[in-house]
Coordinates of C-alpha atoms in Angstrom, one line a residue:
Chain A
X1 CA 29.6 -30.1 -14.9
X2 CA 26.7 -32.4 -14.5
X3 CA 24.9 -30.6 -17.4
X4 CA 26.2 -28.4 -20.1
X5 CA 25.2 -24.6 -19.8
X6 CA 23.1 -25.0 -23.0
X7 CA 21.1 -27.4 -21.0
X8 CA 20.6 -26.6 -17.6
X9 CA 17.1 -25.0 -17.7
X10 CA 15.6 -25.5 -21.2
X11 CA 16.3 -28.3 -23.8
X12 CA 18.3 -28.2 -26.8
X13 CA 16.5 -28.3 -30.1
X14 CA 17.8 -32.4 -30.9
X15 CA 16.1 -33.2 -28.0
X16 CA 13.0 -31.6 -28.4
X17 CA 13.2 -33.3 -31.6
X18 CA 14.1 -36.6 -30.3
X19 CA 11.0 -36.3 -27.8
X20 CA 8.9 -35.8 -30.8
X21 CA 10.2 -39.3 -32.3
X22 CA 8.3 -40.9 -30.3
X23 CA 4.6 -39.9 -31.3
X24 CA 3.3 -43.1 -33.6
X25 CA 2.6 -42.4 -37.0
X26 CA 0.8 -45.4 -39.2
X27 CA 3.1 -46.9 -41.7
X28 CA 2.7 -49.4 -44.5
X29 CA 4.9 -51.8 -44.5
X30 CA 6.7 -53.6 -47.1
X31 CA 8.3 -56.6 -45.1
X32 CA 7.0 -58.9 -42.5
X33 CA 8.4 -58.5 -39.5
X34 CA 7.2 -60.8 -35.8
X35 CA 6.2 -58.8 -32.9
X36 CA 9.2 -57.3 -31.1
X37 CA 9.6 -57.2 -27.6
X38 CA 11.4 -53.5 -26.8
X39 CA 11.1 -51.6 -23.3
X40 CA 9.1 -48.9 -24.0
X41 CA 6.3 -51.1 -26.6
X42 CA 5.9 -53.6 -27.9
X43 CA 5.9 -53.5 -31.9
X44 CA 3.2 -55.2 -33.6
X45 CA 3.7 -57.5 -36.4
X46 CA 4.2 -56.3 -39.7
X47 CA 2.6 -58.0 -42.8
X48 CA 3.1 -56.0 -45.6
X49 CA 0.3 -53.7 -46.9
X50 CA -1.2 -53.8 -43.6
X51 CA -1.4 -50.3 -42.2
X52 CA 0.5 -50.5 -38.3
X53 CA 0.7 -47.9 -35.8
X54 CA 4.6 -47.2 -34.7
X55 CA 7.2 -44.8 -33.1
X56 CA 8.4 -42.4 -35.4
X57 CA 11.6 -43.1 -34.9
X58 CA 10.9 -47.1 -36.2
X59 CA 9.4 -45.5 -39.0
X60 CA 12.3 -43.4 -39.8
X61 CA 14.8 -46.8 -39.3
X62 CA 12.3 -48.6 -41.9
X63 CA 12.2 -45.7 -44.7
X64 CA 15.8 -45.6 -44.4
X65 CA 16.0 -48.8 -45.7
X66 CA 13.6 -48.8 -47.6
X67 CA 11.0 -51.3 -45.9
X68 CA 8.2 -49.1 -45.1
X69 CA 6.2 -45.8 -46.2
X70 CA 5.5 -43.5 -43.8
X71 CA 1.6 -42.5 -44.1
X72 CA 2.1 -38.5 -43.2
X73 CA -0.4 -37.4 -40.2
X74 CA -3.7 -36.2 -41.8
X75 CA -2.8 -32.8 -40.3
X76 CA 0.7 -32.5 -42.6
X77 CA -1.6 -32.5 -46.3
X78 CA -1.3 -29.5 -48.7
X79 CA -5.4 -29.0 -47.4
X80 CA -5.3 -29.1 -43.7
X81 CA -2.2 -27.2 -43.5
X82 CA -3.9 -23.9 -45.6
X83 CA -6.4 -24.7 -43.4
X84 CA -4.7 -24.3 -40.4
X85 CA -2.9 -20.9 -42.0
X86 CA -6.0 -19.8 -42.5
X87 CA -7.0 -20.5 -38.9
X88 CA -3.7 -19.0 -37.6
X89 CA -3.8 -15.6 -39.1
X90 CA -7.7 -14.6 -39.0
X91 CA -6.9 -14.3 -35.1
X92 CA -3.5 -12.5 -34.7
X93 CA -4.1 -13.1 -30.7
X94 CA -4.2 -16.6 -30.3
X95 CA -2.7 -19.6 -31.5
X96 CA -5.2 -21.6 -33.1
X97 CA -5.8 -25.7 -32.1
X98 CA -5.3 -27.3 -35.5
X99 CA -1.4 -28.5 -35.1
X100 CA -0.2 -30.9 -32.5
X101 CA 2.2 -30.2 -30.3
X102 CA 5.2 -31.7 -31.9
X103 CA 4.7 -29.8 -35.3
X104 CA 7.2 -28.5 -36.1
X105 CA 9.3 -31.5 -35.4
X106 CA 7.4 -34.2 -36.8
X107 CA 7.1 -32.1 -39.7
X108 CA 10.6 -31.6 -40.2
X109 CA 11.0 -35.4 -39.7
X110 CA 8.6 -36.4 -41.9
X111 CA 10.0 -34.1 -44.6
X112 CA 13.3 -35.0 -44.7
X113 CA 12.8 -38.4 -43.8
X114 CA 10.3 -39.4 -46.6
X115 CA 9.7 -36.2 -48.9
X116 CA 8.1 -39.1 -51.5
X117 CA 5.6 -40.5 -49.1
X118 CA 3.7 -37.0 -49.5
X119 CA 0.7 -37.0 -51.0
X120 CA 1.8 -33.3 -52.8
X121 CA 5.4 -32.2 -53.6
X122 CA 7.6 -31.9 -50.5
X123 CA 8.4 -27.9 -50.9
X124 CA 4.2 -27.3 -51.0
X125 CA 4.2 -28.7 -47.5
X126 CA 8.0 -26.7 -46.7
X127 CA 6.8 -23.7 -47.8
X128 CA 3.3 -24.0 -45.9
X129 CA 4.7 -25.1 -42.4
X130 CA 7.2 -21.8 -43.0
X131 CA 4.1 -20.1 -43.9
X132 CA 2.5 -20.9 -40.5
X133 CA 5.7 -20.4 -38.5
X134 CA 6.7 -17.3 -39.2
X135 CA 2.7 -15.8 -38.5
X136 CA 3.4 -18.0 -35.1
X137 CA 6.9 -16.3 -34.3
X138 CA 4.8 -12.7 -34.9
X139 CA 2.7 -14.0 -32.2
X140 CA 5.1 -15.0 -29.9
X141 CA 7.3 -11.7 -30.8
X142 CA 4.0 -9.9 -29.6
X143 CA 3.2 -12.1 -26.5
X144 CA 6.8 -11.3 -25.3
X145 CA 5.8 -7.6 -25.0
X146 CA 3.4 -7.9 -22.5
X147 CA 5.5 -10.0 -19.7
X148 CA 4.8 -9.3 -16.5
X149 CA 5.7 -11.1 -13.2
X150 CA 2.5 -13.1 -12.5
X151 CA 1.6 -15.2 -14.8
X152 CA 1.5 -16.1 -18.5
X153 CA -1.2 -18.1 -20.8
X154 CA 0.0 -19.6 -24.2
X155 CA -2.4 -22.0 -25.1
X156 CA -1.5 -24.3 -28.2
X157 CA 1.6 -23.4 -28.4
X158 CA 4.3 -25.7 -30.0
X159 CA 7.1 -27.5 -28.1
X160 CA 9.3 -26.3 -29.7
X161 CA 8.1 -22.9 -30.0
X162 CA 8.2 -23.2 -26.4
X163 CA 11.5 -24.2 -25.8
X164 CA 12.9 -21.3 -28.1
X165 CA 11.2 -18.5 -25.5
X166 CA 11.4 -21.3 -22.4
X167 CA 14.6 -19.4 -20.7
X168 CA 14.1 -15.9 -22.1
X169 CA 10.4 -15.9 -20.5
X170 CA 11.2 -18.1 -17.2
X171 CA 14.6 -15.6 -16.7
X172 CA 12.4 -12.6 -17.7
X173 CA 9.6 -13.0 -15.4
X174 CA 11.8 -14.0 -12.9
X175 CA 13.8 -11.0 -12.8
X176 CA 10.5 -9.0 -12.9
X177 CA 9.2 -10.5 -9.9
X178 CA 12.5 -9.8 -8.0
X179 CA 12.2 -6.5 -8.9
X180 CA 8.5 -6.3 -8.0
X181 CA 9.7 -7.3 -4.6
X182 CA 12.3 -5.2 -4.4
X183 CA 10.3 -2.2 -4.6
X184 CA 7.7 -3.4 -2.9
X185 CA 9.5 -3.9 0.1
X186 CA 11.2 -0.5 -0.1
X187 CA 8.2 1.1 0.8
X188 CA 6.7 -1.3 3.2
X189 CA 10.3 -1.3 5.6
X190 CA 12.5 1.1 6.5
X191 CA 15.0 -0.7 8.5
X192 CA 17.5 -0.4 5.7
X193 CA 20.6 -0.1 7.7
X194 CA 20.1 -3.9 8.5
X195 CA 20.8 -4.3 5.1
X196 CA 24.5 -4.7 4.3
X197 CA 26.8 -5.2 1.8
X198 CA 25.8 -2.1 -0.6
X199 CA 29.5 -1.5 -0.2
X200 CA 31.0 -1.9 2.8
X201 CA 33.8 -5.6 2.8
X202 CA 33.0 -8.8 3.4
X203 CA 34.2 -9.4 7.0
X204 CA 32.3 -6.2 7.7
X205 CA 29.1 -7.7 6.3
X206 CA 29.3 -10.7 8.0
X207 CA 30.0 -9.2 11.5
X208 CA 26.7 -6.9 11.1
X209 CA 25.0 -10.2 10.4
X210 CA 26.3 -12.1 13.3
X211 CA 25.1 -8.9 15.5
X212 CA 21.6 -8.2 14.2
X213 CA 20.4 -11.4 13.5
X214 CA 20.0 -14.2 15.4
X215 CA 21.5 -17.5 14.2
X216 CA 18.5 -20.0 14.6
X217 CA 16.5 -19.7 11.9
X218 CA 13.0 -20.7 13.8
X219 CA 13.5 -17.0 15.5
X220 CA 12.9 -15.0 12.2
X221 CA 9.6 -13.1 12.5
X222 CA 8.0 -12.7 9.0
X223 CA 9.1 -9.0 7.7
X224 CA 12.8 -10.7 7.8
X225 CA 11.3 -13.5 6.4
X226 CA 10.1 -12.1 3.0
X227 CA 12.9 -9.6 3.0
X228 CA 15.0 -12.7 3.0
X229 CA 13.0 -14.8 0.2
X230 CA 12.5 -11.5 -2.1
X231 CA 16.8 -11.1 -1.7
X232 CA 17.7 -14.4 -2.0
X233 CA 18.9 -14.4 -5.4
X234 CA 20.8 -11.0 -4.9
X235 CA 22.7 -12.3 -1.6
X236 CA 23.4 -15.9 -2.3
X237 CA 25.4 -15.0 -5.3
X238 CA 26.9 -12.0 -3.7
X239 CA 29.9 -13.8 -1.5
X240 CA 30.5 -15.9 -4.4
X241 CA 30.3 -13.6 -7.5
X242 CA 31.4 -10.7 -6.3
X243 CA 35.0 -9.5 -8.2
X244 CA 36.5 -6.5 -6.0
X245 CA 36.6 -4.7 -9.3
X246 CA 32.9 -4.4 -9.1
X247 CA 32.8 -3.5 -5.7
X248 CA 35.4 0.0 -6.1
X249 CA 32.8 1.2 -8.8
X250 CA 29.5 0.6 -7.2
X251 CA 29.0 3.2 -4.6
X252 CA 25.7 4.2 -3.5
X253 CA 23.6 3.1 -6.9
X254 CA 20.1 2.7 -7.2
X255 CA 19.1 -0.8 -6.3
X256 CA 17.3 -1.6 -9.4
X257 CA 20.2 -1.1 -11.0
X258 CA 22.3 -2.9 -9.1
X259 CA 20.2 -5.7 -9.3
X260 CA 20.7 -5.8 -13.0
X261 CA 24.5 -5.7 -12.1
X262 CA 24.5 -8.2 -10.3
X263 CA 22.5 -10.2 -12.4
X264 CA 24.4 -9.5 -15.4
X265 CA 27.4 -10.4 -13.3
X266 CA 26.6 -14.0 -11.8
X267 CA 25.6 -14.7 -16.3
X268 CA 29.3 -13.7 -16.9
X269 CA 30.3 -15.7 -14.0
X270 CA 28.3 -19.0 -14.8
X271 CA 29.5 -19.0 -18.0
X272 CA 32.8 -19.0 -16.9
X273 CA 32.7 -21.2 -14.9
X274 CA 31.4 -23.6 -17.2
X275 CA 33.9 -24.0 -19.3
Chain B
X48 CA -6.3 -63.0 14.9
X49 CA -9.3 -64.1 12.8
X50 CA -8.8 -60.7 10.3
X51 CA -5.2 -61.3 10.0
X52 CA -6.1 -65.3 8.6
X53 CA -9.3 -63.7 6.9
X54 CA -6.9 -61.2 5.0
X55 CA -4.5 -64.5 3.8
X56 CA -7.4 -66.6 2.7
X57 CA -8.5 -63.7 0.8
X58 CA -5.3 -63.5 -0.6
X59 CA -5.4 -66.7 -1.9
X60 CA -8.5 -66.8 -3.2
X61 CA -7.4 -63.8 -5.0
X62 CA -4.2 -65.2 -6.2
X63 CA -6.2 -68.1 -7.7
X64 CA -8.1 -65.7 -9.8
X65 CA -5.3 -64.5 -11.4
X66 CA -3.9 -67.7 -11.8
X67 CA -6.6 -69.0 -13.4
X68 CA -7.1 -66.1 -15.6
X69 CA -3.4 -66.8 -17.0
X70 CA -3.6 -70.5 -17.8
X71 CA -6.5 -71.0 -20.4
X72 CA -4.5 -69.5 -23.7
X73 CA -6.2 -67.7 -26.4
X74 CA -8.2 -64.6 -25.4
X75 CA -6.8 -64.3 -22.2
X76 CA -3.3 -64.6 -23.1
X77 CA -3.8 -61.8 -25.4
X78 CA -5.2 -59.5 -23.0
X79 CA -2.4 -60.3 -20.5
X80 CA 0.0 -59.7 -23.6
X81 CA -2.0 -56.6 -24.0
X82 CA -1.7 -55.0 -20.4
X83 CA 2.0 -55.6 -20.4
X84 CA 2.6 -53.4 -23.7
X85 CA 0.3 -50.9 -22.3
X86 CA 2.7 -50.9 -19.0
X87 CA 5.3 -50.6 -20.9
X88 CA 4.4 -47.8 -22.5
X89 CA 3.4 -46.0 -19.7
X90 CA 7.0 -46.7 -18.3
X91 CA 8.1 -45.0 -21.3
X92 CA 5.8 -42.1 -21.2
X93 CA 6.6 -41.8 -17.4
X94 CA 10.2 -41.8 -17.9
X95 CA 9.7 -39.0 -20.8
X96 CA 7.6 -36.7 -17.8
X97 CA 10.2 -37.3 -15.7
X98 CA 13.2 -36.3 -17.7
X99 CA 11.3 -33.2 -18.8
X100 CA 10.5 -32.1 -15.5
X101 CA 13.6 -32.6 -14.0
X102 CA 14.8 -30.4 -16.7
X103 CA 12.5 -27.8 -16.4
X104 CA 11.9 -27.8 -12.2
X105 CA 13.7 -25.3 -10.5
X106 CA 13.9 -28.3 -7.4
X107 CA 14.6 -31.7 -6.7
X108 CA 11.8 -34.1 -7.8
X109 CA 11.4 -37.8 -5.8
X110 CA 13.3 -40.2 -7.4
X111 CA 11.3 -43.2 -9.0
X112 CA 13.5 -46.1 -7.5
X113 CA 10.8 -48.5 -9.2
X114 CA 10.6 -46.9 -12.2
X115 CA 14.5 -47.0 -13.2
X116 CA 14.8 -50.4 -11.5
X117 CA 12.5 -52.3 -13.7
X118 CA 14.0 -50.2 -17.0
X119 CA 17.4 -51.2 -15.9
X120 CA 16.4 -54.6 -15.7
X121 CA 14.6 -54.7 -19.2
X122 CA 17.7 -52.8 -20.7
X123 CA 19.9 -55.6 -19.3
X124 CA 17.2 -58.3 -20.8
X125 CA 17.3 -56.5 -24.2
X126 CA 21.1 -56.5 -24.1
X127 CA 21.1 -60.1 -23.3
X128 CA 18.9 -60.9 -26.8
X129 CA 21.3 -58.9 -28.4
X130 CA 24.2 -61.4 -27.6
X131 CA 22.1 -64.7 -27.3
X132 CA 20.9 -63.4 -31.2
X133 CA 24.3 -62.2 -32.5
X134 CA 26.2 -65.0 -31.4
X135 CA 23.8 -67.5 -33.4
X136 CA 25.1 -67.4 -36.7
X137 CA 22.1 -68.7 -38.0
X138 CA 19.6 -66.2 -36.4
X139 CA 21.9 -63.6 -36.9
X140 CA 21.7 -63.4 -40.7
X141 CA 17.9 -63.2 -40.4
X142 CA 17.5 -60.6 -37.5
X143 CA 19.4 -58.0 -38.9
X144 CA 16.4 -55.7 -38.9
X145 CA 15.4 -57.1 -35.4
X146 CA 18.6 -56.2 -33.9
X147 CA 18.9 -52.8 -35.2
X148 CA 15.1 -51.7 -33.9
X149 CA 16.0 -53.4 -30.2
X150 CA 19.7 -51.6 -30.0
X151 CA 18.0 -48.4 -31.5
X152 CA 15.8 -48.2 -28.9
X153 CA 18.1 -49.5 -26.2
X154 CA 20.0 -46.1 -26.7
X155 CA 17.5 -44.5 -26.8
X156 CA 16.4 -45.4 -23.1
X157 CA 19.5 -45.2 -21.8
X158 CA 19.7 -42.0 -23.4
X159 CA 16.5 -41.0 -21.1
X160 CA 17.8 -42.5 -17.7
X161 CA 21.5 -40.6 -18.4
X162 CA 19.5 -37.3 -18.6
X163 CA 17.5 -38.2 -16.0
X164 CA 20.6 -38.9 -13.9
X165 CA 22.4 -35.8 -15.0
X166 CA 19.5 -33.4 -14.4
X167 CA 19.6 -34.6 -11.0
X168 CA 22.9 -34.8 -10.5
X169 CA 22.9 -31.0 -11.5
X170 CA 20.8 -29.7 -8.7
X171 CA 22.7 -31.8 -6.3
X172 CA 25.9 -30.5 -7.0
X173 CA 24.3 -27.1 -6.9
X174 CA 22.3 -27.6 -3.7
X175 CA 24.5 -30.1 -1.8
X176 CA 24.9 -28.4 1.2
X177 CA 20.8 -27.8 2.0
X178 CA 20.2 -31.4 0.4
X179 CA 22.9 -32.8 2.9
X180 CA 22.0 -30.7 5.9
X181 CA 18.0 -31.0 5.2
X182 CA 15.4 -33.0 7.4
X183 CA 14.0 -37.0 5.8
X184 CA 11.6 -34.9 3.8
X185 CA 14.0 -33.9 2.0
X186 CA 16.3 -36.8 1.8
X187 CA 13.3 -39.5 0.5
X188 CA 13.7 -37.2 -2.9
X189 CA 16.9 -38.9 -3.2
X190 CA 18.2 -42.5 -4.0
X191 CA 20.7 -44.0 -1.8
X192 CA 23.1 -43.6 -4.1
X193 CA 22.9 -40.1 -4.4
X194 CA 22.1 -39.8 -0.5
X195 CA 25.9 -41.2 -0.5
X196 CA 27.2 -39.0 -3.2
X197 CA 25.9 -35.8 -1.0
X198 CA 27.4 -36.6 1.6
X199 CA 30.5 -37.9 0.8
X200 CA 30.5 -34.8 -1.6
X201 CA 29.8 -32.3 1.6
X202 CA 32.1 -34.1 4.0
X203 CA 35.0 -33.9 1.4
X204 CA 34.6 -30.0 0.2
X205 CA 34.6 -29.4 3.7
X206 CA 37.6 -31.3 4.5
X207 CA 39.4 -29.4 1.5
X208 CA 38.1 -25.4 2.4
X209 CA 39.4 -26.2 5.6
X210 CA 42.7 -27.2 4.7
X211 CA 43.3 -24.7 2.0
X212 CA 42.2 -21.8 4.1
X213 CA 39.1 -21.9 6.1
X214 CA 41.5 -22.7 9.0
X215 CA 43.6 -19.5 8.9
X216 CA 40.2 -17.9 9.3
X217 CA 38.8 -16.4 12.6
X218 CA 36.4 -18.7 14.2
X219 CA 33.5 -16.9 13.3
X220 CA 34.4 -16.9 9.8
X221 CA 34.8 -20.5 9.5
X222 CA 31.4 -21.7 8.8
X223 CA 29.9 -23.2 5.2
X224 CA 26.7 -23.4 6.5
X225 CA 26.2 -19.7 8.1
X226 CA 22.1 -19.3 6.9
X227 CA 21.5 -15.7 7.5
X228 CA 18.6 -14.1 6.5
X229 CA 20.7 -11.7 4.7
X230 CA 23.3 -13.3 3.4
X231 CA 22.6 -17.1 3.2
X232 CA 25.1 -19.4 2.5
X233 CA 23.4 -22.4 1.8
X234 CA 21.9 -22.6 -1.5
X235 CA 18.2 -23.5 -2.1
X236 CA 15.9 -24.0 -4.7
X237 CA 14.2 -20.8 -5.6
X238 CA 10.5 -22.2 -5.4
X239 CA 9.2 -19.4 -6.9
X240 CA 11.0 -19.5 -10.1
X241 CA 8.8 -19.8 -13.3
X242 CA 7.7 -22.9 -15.0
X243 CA 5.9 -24.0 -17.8
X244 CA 3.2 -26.7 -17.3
X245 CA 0.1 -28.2 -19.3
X246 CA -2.6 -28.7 -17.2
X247 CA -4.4 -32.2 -17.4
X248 CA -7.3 -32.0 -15.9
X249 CA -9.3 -29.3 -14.6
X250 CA -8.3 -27.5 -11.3
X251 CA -11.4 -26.1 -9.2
X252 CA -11.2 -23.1 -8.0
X253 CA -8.7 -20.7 -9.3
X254 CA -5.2 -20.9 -8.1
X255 CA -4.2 -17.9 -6.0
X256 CA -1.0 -15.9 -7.2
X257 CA 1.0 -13.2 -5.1
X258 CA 0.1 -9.8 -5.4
X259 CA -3.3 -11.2 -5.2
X260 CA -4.0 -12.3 -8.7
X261 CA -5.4 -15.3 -9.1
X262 CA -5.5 -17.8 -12.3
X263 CA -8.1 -20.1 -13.4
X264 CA -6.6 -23.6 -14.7
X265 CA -8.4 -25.2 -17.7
X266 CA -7.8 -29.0 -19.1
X267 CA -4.9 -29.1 -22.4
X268 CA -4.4 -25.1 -21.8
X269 CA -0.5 -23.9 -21.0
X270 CA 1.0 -21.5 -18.8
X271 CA 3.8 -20.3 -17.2
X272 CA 3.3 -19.8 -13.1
X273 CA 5.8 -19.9 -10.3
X274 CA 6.2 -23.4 -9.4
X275 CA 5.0 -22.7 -5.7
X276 CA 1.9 -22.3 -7.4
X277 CA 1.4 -25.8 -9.1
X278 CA 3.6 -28.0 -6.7
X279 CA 0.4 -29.6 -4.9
X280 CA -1.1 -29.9 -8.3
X281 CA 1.9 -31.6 -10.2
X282 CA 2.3 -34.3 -7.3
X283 CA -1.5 -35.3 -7.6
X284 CA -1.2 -35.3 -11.5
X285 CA -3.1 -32.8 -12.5
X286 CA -0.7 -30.6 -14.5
X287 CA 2.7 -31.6 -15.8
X288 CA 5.7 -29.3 -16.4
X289 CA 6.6 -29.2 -20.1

């Protein structure tokens, strides 16, 4: 609708990169050019063979025609980049601080965009940021394994690095801490018959609820309170989402599992519906 | 009586600074030129954390009326340089260049506010019936425009169910709005979903976590917490969702 499926919740991996066109790079120009008034900056004057700061994405505009070279970020040379392997796989734990957050993009950019403006061959500096991604991605692969629903620490992680494990982590832990909840609330109540729609029809559901609970929401004491909060993903999809296929063939399951059902279920659904 | 005229002279006297700091050219000049590039780019950088977090944020962020206004207003200067430039023959020939950089980057804020828009306008057509039934807290996160949308949006879905079939239904069933504990109809933000952020500066004290963990927040490091967690934090600016 508003927002494609591919976008709602993470970002795709153009706009990560188009984010990243907008670090500044220094560029030597080969044309003068006045100071331009634009919304976000203003550009500086260009004389040329006088080093300016820009956007990358003016930089990219000038190479393409041929009025500038790009001066790569000291960080993208044939030294700081064995540098930084050699930081990245003496601790197999950590990420370490020598890249910038847009790596892997400005890299790319810079690559493609002006391969000659390197001060070694191009496919040195291609192999080397592979090099240092793939010993990354064995990180990340091993960070994965020890979700858990509190919290998570990735310090100097890339942004796009991030944005490739962004929903996979977020829906992970997510689902963890529902069912966290979930269990823990199993043993701290017992008043399970209040909770409906294991199997029984909708209009049967809804008259329990009018019954047992009392409309005005200021008259919830707190046990109903977290029982709501903890359930709230399960029951707000459930009148929606619910196909009466799945409701023959789910008799009295494990809640865990049904969770996962269910879960699995509104996926099928969303995507669905997007289209 | 007196503090209310104290207040005005001040004002003046104030106002006469500044306009007296403006006139004499030179150094001043440039340092006025100065702050207004570092504005903008703030405004750009501002924009960028916007669009980001209403990507990433599992609710409703305030809209920044000012922020878009003067952006829309600089988009519609820039698009008026394009014409008064284009339509010069003699100009045109030389500002090629010039044209291409100020259009590039005209798209490429517009790009920003359409996202921005869109973002939003996702969660509203996902939460429309808690954004339209909520209290003013609620409703200062929202433009006008999109106070409107929500409501118009709510009045009219209503007006349709009913029509198609909600009316054929008992009484009791009839409701959109029925908010159970158990079975709630209206749609909200789960607050607790996960989020990445970057923290900014350092938090004192550590930041207390269900299940009784607790996590200490340190300046440039990144982690992933339930947004209940950072909410006061990101409105004071001292983490930002990335």
């Amino acid at each position: 609708m508003a927002l494609p499926l591919k976008q709602i919740g993470t970002f795709l991996p153009s706009e990560i990169s188009f984010l990243a066109e907008n670090t500044s790079v220094s560029i030597v120009p080969r044309q003068a050019l006045d100071v331009l008034e634009l919304i976000g900056l203003n550009l500086p004057a260009m004389r040329p063979m006088r080093r300016v700061e820009v956007p990358l994405w003016v930089a990219i505009i000038l190479k393409k025609q041929s009025r500038c070279n790009i001066i790569a970020p000291t960080w993208l040379s044939e030294d700081s980049l064995k540098a930084a392997y050699e930081a990245e796989a003496s601790n197999m734990t950590r990420f370490s601080n020598k890249l910038p957050w847009e790596w892997i993009e400005v890299g790319e950019l810079v690559l493609t965009s002006a391969p000659d403006d390197l001060a070694c061959p191009p496919h040195i500096i291609r192999n080397l940021l592979r090099d240092i991604r793939e010993i990354r991605q064995a990180k990340v692969r091993a960070g994965l394994k020890s979700l858990d629903p509190t919290y998570m620490q990735i310090d100097n992680v890339g942004a796009m690095e991030l944005n490739e494990i962004r929903q996979f982590v977020t829906m992970t832990m997510n689902e963890l801490r529902v069912l966290q909840n979930g269990r823990a609330e199993e043993e701290a109540e017992e008043e399970v018959e209040q909770y409906p729609g294991e199997d029984s029809d909708l209009e049967d559901t809804l008259e329990t609820t009018e019954y047992s609970i009392p409309r005005d929401s200021s008259n919830f004491d707190d046990s109903l309170r977290s029982r709501s909060r903890s359930a709230a993903p399960l029951g707000e999809r459930r009148p929606t989402s619910r196909a009466p296929a799945y409701e023959d063939d789910e008799g009295d399951e494990e809640e865990d599992l049904e969770m996962d059902e269910s879960y699995l279920h509104t996926v099928k659904d969303n995507s669905s519906g997007q289209r | 009586m007196a503090d209310a005229r104290d207040a005005e002279i001040d004002d003046l006297i104030n106002n006469l600074d500044r306009d007296y700091d403006f006139h004499p050219g030179g150094k001043d000049n440039a340092g006025y030129g100065r702050d207004q590039a570092d504005n903008k780019q703030q405004d750009l950088q501002k924009l960028l954390n916007l669009w980001i977090a209403e990507r990433t944020c599992p609710d409703i962020l305030p809209y920044d009326e000012e922020l878009i206004s003067t952006l829309t207003d600089r988009l519609r200067a820039q698009v008026e340089f394009i014409e008064m430039t284009t339509t010069d023959p003699e100009a045109a020939s030389q500002s090629k260049l010039k044209i291409l950089l100020v259009e590039s980057e005209l798209e490429r804020i517009k790009f920003l506010i359409r996202g921005y828009v869109r973002a939003r306008m996702h969660k509203i057509d996902k939460y429309y019936l808690h954004l339209s039934t909520q209290d003013t807290d609620t409703k200062r996160k929202l433009s006008d425009a999109e106070q409107r949308f929500v409501l118009r949006r709510a009045t009219q879905l209503k007006r349709f169910y009913d029509q198609r079939f909600l009316s054929s239904f008992p009484q009791a069933l009839q409701r959109l709005d029925d908010n159970s504990p158990i079975l709630p109809m209206v749609d909200t933000p789960d607050l607790n979903e996960f989020v990445f952020v970057r923290v900014l500066q350092d938090v004192p004290g550590e930041v207390v976590l269900s299940n009784d963990d607790s996590v200490d927040l340190q300046k440039g490091n990144i982690y992933v917490l339930p947004y209940k967690a950072i909410r006061k934090f990101l409105r004071v600016g001292e983490v930002e969702l990335v």
